[in-house]
Amino acid sequence: MLAAASAVISLGSKPPSMTALFSPLELRETTVPNRVMVSPMCQYSCEARDGLATDWHRTHLGSRAVGGAGLVMTEATAVEARGRISPEDLGIWSDEHAAALEPITEFITEQDSVPGIQLAHAGRKASIERPWDGHDPLQPDDGGWEVVGPSDDPWPYEDGEAPPTTALDQDGIEAVIDSFRAAAEHALDAGFEVAEVHAAHGYLLHQFLSPVTNHREDDYGGDFEGRTRLVREITTAVREVWPDDKPVFVRISATDWLPDRNSWTVEDSVRLSDRLADIGVDLIDVSGGGIHPESRPDYAGPNYQLRYAERIREETKSDIAVGAVGGITTPEQAEAVIANDRADMAIVGREHLRDPYFTMNAARELDATDEIEGPPQYRRAWGF
């Protein structure tokens, strides 16, 4: 039943005069008004260290919705306290967290944008200071916490000793699955339209996927089937509580960027994407790397990860949608990504930090101001 529901995807038929970037994307019964998505970007701004959204989050996310982005995704939002990267990370593990996020989703929706939440667990990359405080590992005695992973190997910090890492046993794995399920329920209560499972960038679910970090010999390790089991079970748990008419995304690292090691590859990502489509996932958010400090991209230039999204889109047997991220900085780039059928959504990160109004700027530069509403308060300036 879920697999059938996942097939309710329309890539949007656009009139001949419409730019591809401003064509709608229909996923189940959710219509994303254009193909620009704000990439999840950590803000490390819960100053009370309680995971509760603040005015910063409302301003950060709300301004991108005012700026016209079709889908605004939260930062990696921890499904449990020990799943935070830093003490200042956003969380979604209680009713209180949902209540703090609800005004944000309401505001995003009022701007005719779609609110999405990335459900995350940092695994062995947890318990560190935020970047501008030093980014050093935090020990339990210093306000940190014991971290978990598929194996007991800690993150290999160059400076500073990693906090203790505990390999999850069966009870621990079931508790993590339950945390994702409960977090999805809280996210739904908060008013989110899209739930994204974070299985990229070297965090817990990616740690299970990659043979670089997964040395288990039980049902959650070993071959492809074992290493992908937790991602599939968590995604199933999220899909079961997320309404059938609303989409679920999964962000993956298409490659570990470690070609000289036994590691996660694009071929693995293609295979996993088909398995996720069977579960009921609607879009694969394609990123890369993060599993190890030596994991580095081949070329950190414009569209440097687009080839991975394109390959997944071309080689999967399902009709699952694909989002591309990485070095998309101009309206012309974003338009070309969609117009040339290389991906179904242009996921823009750092350029949205530089320009919250990226999408409205794109409409003006692409001569498409008649294809986007824009806030009436700003129309005189934008020429809408």
CSV table of N, CA, C and O in Angstrom, one decimal, residues 191-266:
chain,number,residue,atom,x,y,z
A,191,GLY,N,3.0,20.9,12.7
A,191,GLY,CA,2.5,21.4,11.4
A,191,GLY,C,3.4,21.2,10.2
A,191,GLY,O,3.1,21.9,9.2
A,192,PHE,N,4.4,20.4,10.3
A,192,PHE,CA,5.2,20.2,9.2
A,192,PHE,C,4.5,19.3,8.1
A,192,PHE,O,3.7,18.4,8.4
A,193,GLU,N,4.8,19.6,6.8
A,193,GLU,CA,4.2,19.0,5.7
A,193,GLU,C,5.1,17.9,5.1
A,193,GLU,O,4.6,16.9,4.6
A,194,VAL,N,6.4,18.0,5.3
A,194,VAL,CA,7.4,17.1,4.8
A,194,VAL,C,8.3,16.6,5.9
A,194,VAL,O,8.8,17.5,6.7
A,195,ALA,N,8.5,15.3,6.0
A,195,ALA,CA,9.5,14.8,7.0
A,195,ALA,C,10.7,14.2,6.2
A,195,ALA,O,10.5,13.4,5.2
A,196,GLU,N,11.9,14.6,6.6
A,196,GLU,CA,13.1,14.1,5.9
A,196,GLU,C,13.9,13.3,6.9
A,196,GLU,O,14.3,13.9,8.0
A,197,VAL,N,14.2,12.1,6.6
A,197,VAL,CA,15.1,11.3,7.4
A,197,VAL,C,16.6,11.6,7.0
A,197,VAL,O,16.9,11.4,5.8
A,198,HIS,N,17.4,11.9,8.0
A,198,HIS,CA,18.8,12.3,7.7
A,198,HIS,C,19.7,11.1,7.8
A,198,HIS,O,19.9,10.6,8.9
A,199,ALA,N,20.1,10.6,6.6
A,199,ALA,CA,21.0,9.4,6.6
A,199,ALA,C,22.3,9.8,5.8
A,199,ALA,O,22.8,9.0,5.1
A,200,ALA,N,22.8,11.0,6.0
A,200,ALA,CA,23.9,11.5,5.3
A,200,ALA,C,25.0,12.1,6.3
A,200,ALA,O,24.8,12.1,7.5
A,201,HIS,N,26.1,12.5,5.7
A,201,HIS,CA,27.1,13.4,6.3
A,201,HIS,C,27.8,12.8,7.5
A,201,HIS,O,28.2,13.5,8.4
A,202,GLY,N,27.8,11.4,7.6
A,202,GLY,CA,28.5,10.8,8.7
A,202,GLY,C,27.8,10.7,10.0
A,202,GLY,O,28.4,10.3,11.0
A,203,TYR,N,26.5,11.0,10.0
A,203,TYR,CA,25.7,10.9,11.2
A,203,TYR,C,25.2,9.5,11.4
A,203,TYR,O,25.5,8.6,10.6
A,204,LEU,N,24.4,9.2,12.4
A,204,LEU,CA,24.2,7.9,12.8
A,204,LEU,C,23.7,6.9,11.7
A,204,LEU,O,24.3,5.8,11.6
A,205,LEU,N,22.7,7.3,10.9
A,205,LEU,CA,22.2,6.4,9.9
A,205,LEU,C,23.2,6.2,8.8
A,205,LEU,O,23.3,5.0,8.3
A,206,HIS,N,24.0,7.2,8.5
A,206,HIS,CA,25.1,7.0,7.5
A,206,HIS,C,26.1,6.1,8.1
A,206,HIS,O,26.7,5.3,7.4
A,207,GLN,N,26.4,6.2,9.4
A,207,GLN,CA,27.4,5.3,10.0
A,207,GLN,C,27.0,3.9,9.9
A,207,GLN,O,27.8,3.0,9.8
A,208,PHE,N,25.7,3.6,10.0
A,208,PHE,CA,25.2,2.2,9.8
A,208,PHE,C,25.4,1.8,8.3
A,208,PHE,O,25.7,0.6,8.0
A,209,LEU,N,25.2,2.7,7.4
A,209,LEU,CA,25.2,2.4,6.0
A,209,LEU,C,26.7,2.0,5.5
A,209,LEU,O,26.9,1.1,4.7
A,210,SER,N,27.6,2.7,6.0
A,210,SER,CA,29.0,2.7,5.5
A,210,SER,C,29.8,1.6,6.2
A,210,SER,O,29.9,1.5,7.4
A,211,PRO,N,30.5,0.8,5.4
A,211,PRO,CA,31.5,-0.2,5.9
A,211,PRO,C,32.7,0.5,6.6
A,211,PRO,O,33.4,-0.2,7.3
A,212,VAL,N,32.9,1.8,6.3
A,212,VAL,CA,34.0,2.5,7.0
A,212,VAL,C,33.7,2.6,8.5
A,212,VAL,O,34.6,2.5,9.3
A,213,THR,N,32.4,2.7,8.9
A,213,THR,CA,32.1,2.8,10.3
A,213,THR,C,31.3,1.7,10.9
A,213,THR,O,31.1,1.6,12.1
A,214,ASN,N,30.7,0.8,10.1
A,214,ASN,CA,29.9,-0.3,10.6
A,214,ASN,C,30.7,-1.6,10.5
A,214,ASN,O,30.9,-2.1,9.4
A,215,HIS,N,31.1,-2.1,11.7
A,215,HIS,CA,31.9,-3.3,11.7
A,215,HIS,C,31.1,-4.4,12.4
A,215,HIS,O,31.7,-5.4,12.9
A,216,ARG,N,29.8,-4.3,12.4
A,216,ARG,CA,28.9,-5.2,13.1
A,216,ARG,C,28.9,-6.6,12.4
A,216,ARG,O,29.1,-6.6,11.2
A,217,GLU,N,28.6,-7.6,13.1
A,217,GLU,CA,28.4,-8.9,12.5
A,217,GLU,C,27.0,-9.5,12.7
A,217,GLU,O,26.8,-10.7,12.5
A,218,ASP,N,26.1,-8.7,13.2
A,218,ASP,CA,24.7,-9.1,13.4
A,218,ASP,C,23.9,-8.7,12.2
A,218,ASP,O,24.4,-8.4,11.1
A,219,ASP,N,22.5,-8.6,12.4
A,219,ASP,CA,21.6,-8.3,11.3
A,219,ASP,C,21.7,-6.9,10.8
A,219,ASP,O,21.1,-6.5,9.8
A,220,TYR,N,22.4,-6.0,11.6
A,220,TYR,CA,22.6,-4.6,11.2
A,220,TYR,C,24.0,-4.3,10.7
A,220,TYR,O,24.4,-3.1,10.6
A,221,GLY,N,24.7,-5.3,10.3
A,221,GLY,CA,26.0,-5.1,9.7
A,221,GLY,C,26.3,-6.1,8.6
A,221,GLY,O,25.5,-6.8,8.1
A,222,GLY,N,27.6,-6.1,8.2
A,222,GLY,CA,28.0,-7.0,7.2
A,222,GLY,C,27.7,-6.5,5.7
A,222,GLY,O,28.3,-5.6,5.3
A,223,ASP,N,26.8,-7.2,5.1
A,223,ASP,CA,26.5,-6.9,3.7
A,223,ASP,C,25.6,-5.7,3.5
A,223,ASP,O,25.1,-5.1,4.5
A,224,PHE,N,25.3,-5.4,2.3
A,224,PHE,CA,24.4,-4.3,2.0
A,224,PHE,C,23.0,-4.4,2.7
A,224,PHE,O,22.5,-3.5,3.3
A,225,GLU,N,22.5,-5.6,2.7
A,225,GLU,CA,21.2,-5.8,3.3
A,225,GLU,C,21.2,-5.5,4.8
A,225,GLU,O,20.3,-4.8,5.4
A,226,GLY,N,22.3,-5.9,5.5
A,226,GLY,CA,22.4,-5.7,6.9
A,226,GLY,C,22.7,-4.2,7.2
A,226,GLY,O,22.1,-3.6,8.1
A,227,ARG,N,23.6,-3.6,6.5
A,227,ARG,CA,24.0,-2.2,6.7
A,227,ARG,C,22.9,-1.2,6.4
A,227,ARG,O,22.9,-0.1,7.0
A,228,THR,N,22.0,-1.6,5.5
A,228,THR,CA,20.9,-0.7,5.2
A,228,THR,C,19.6,-0.9,6.1
A,228,THR,O,18.6,-0.2,5.9
A,229,ARG,N,19.7,-2.0,6.9
A,229,ARG,CA,18.5,-2.4,7.6
A,229,ARG,C,18.0,-1.3,8.5
A,229,ARG,O,16.8,-1.0,8.5
A,230,LEU,N,18.8,-0.6,9.3
A,230,LEU,CA,18.3,0.4,10.2
A,230,LEU,C,17.7,1.6,9.5
A,230,LEU,O,16.6,2.1,9.9
A,231,VAL,N,18.3,2.0,8.4
A,231,VAL,CA,17.7,3.1,7.6
A,231,VAL,C,16.3,2.7,7.1
A,231,VAL,O,15.4,3.5,7.2
A,232,ARG,N,16.2,1.5,6.6
A,232,ARG,CA,14.9,1.1,6.1
A,232,ARG,C,13.9,0.9,7.2
A,232,ARG,O,12.7,1.3,7.0
A,233,GLU,N,14.3,0.4,8.4
A,233,GLU,CA,13.4,0.3,9.5
A,233,GLU,C,12.9,1.6,10.0
A,233,GLU,O,11.8,1.8,10.4
A,234,ILE,N,13.9,2.6,10.1
A,234,ILE,CA,13.5,3.9,10.6
A,234,ILE,C,12.6,4.6,9.6
A,234,ILE,O,11.6,5.2,10.0
A,235,THR,N,12.9,4.5,8.4
A,235,THR,CA,12.1,5.2,7.3
A,235,THR,C,10.7,4.5,7.3
A,235,THR,O,9.7,5.3,7.2
A,236,THR,N,10.6,3.2,7.5
A,236,THR,CA,9.3,2.6,7.6
A,236,THR,C,8.5,3.1,8.8
A,236,THR,O,7.3,3.4,8.7
A,237,ALA,N,9.2,3.3,9.9
A,237,ALA,CA,8.5,3.8,11.1
A,237,ALA,C,8.0,5.2,10.9
A,237,ALA,O,6.9,5.5,11.3
A,238,VAL,N,8.8,6.0,10.3
A,238,VAL,CA,8.4,7.4,10.0
A,238,VAL,C,7.2,7.4,9.0
A,238,VAL,O,6.2,8.1,9.2
A,239,ARG,N,7.3,6.6,8.0
A,239,ARG,CA,6.3,6.5,6.9
A,239,ARG,C,5.0,6.0,7.6
A,239,ARG,O,3.9,6.5,7.2
A,240,GLU,N,5.0,5.1,8.5
A,240,GLU,CA,3.8,4.6,9.1
A,240,GLU,C,3.0,5.6,9.9
A,240,GLU,O,1.8,5.6,10.0
A,241,VAL,N,3.7,6.6,10.5
A,241,VAL,CA,3.0,7.6,11.3
A,241,VAL,C,2.8,8.9,10.5
A,241,VAL,O,2.0,9.7,10.9
A,242,TRP,N,3.5,9.0,9.4
A,242,TRP,CA,3.3,10.2,8.5
A,242,TRP,C,2.1,10.0,7.6
A,242,TRP,O,2.0,8.9,7.0
A,243,PRO,N,1.2,10.9,7.5
A,243,PRO,CA,0.0,10.7,6.7
A,243,PRO,C,0.3,10.3,5.3
A,243,PRO,O,1.3,10.8,4.7
A,244,ASP,N,-0.6,9.4,4.7
A,244,ASP,CA,-0.4,8.9,3.4
A,244,ASP,C,-0.4,10.1,2.3
A,244,ASP,O,0.2,9.9,1.2
A,245,ASP,N,-1.0,11.2,2.7
A,245,ASP,CA,-1.1,12.3,1.7
A,245,ASP,C,0.1,13.3,1.8
A,245,ASP,O,0.1,14.2,1.0
A,246,LYS,N,1.0,13.0,2.7
A,246,LYS,CA,2.2,13.9,2.8
A,246,LYS,C,3.5,13.1,2.5
A,246,LYS,O,3.6,12.0,2.8
A,247,PRO,N,4.4,13.8,1.9
A,247,PRO,CA,5.7,13.2,1.5
A,247,PRO,C,6.7,13.0,2.6
A,247,PRO,O,6.8,13.7,3.5
A,248,VAL,N,7.5,12.0,2.3
A,248,VAL,CA,8.7,11.7,3.2
A,248,VAL,C,9.9,11.7,2.2
A,248,VAL,O,9.9,11.1,1.2
A,249,PHE,N,11.0,12.4,2.7
A,249,PHE,CA,12.2,12.5,2.0
A,249,PHE,C,13.3,11.7,2.8
A,249,PHE,O,13.1,11.5,4.0
A,250,VAL,N,14.4,11.3,2.1
A,250,VAL,CA,15.5,10.8,2.8
A,250,VAL,C,16.8,11.5,2.2
A,250,VAL,O,16.9,11.5,1.0
A,251,ARG,N,17.6,12.1,3.1
A,251,ARG,CA,18.9,12.6,2.6
A,251,ARG,C,20.0,11.6,2.8
A,251,ARG,O,20.1,11.0,3.8
A,252,ILE,N,20.7,11.4,1.7
A,252,ILE,CA,21.8,10.4,1.7
A,252,ILE,C,23.1,11.1,1.3
A,252,ILE,O,23.1,12.1,0.6
A,253,SER,N,24.2,10.5,1.7
A,253,SER,CA,25.5,10.8,1.1
A,253,SER,C,25.7,9.8,0.0
A,253,SER,O,25.8,8.6,0.2
A,254,ALA,N,25.6,10.3,-1.3
A,254,ALA,CA,25.7,9.3,-2.4
A,254,ALA,C,27.0,8.5,-2.4
A,254,ALA,O,27.0,7.4,-3.0
A,255,THR,N,28.0,9.1,-1.9
A,255,THR,CA,29.3,8.5,-1.8
A,255,THR,C,30.0,8.9,-0.6
A,255,THR,O,29.8,10.1,-0.1
A,256,ASP,N,30.9,8.0,-0.1
A,256,ASP,CA,31.7,8.4,1.1
A,256,ASP,C,32.9,9.3,0.7
A,256,ASP,O,33.6,9.8,1.5
A,257,TRP,N,33.2,9.4,-0.6
A,257,TRP,CA,34.4,10.1,-1.1
A,257,TRP,C,35.6,9.5,-0.6
A,257,TRP,O,36.6,10.2,-0.2
A,258,LEU,N,35.6,8.2,-0.5
A,258,LEU,CA,36.8,7.4,0.0
A,258,LEU,C,37.1,6.3,-1.0
A,258,LEU,O,36.9,5.1,-0.7
A,259,PRO,N,37.5,6.6,-2.2
A,259,PRO,CA,37.6,5.6,-3.3
A,259,PRO,C,38.7,4.5,-3.0
A,259,PRO,O,38.6,3.4,-3.6
A,260,ASP,N,39.6,4.8,-2.1
A,260,ASP,CA,40.7,3.8,-1.8
A,260,ASP,C,40.3,2.9,-0.7
A,260,ASP,O,41.2,2.1,-0.2
A,261,ARG,N,39.1,3.0,-0.2
A,261,ARG,CA,38.7,2.1,1.0
A,261,ARG,C,37.4,1.4,0.6
A,261,ARG,O,36.7,1.7,-0.4
A,262,ASN,N,37.1,0.4,1.3
A,262,ASN,CA,35.8,-0.3,1.2
A,262,ASN,C,34.8,0.7,1.8
A,262,ASN,O,34.7,0.8,3.0
A,263,SER,N,34.0,1.3,1.0
A,263,SER,CA,33.2,2.4,1.5
A,263,SER,C,31.8,2.4,0.7
A,263,SER,O,31.6,1.6,-0.1
A,264,TRP,N,31.0,3.3,1.1
A,264,TRP,CA,29.7,3.5,0.5
A,264,TRP,C,29.8,4.2,-0.9
A,264,TRP,O,30.6,5.2,-1.0
A,265,THR,N,29.2,3.7,-1.9
A,265,THR,CA,29.4,4.2,-3.3
A,265,THR,C,28.1,4.6,-3.9
A,265,THR,O,27.0,4.4,-3.4
A,266,VAL,N,28.2,5.2,-5.1
A,266,VAL,CA,27.0,5.7,-5.8
A,266,VAL,C,26.2,4.5,-6.2
A,266,VAL,O,24.9,4.5,-6.2
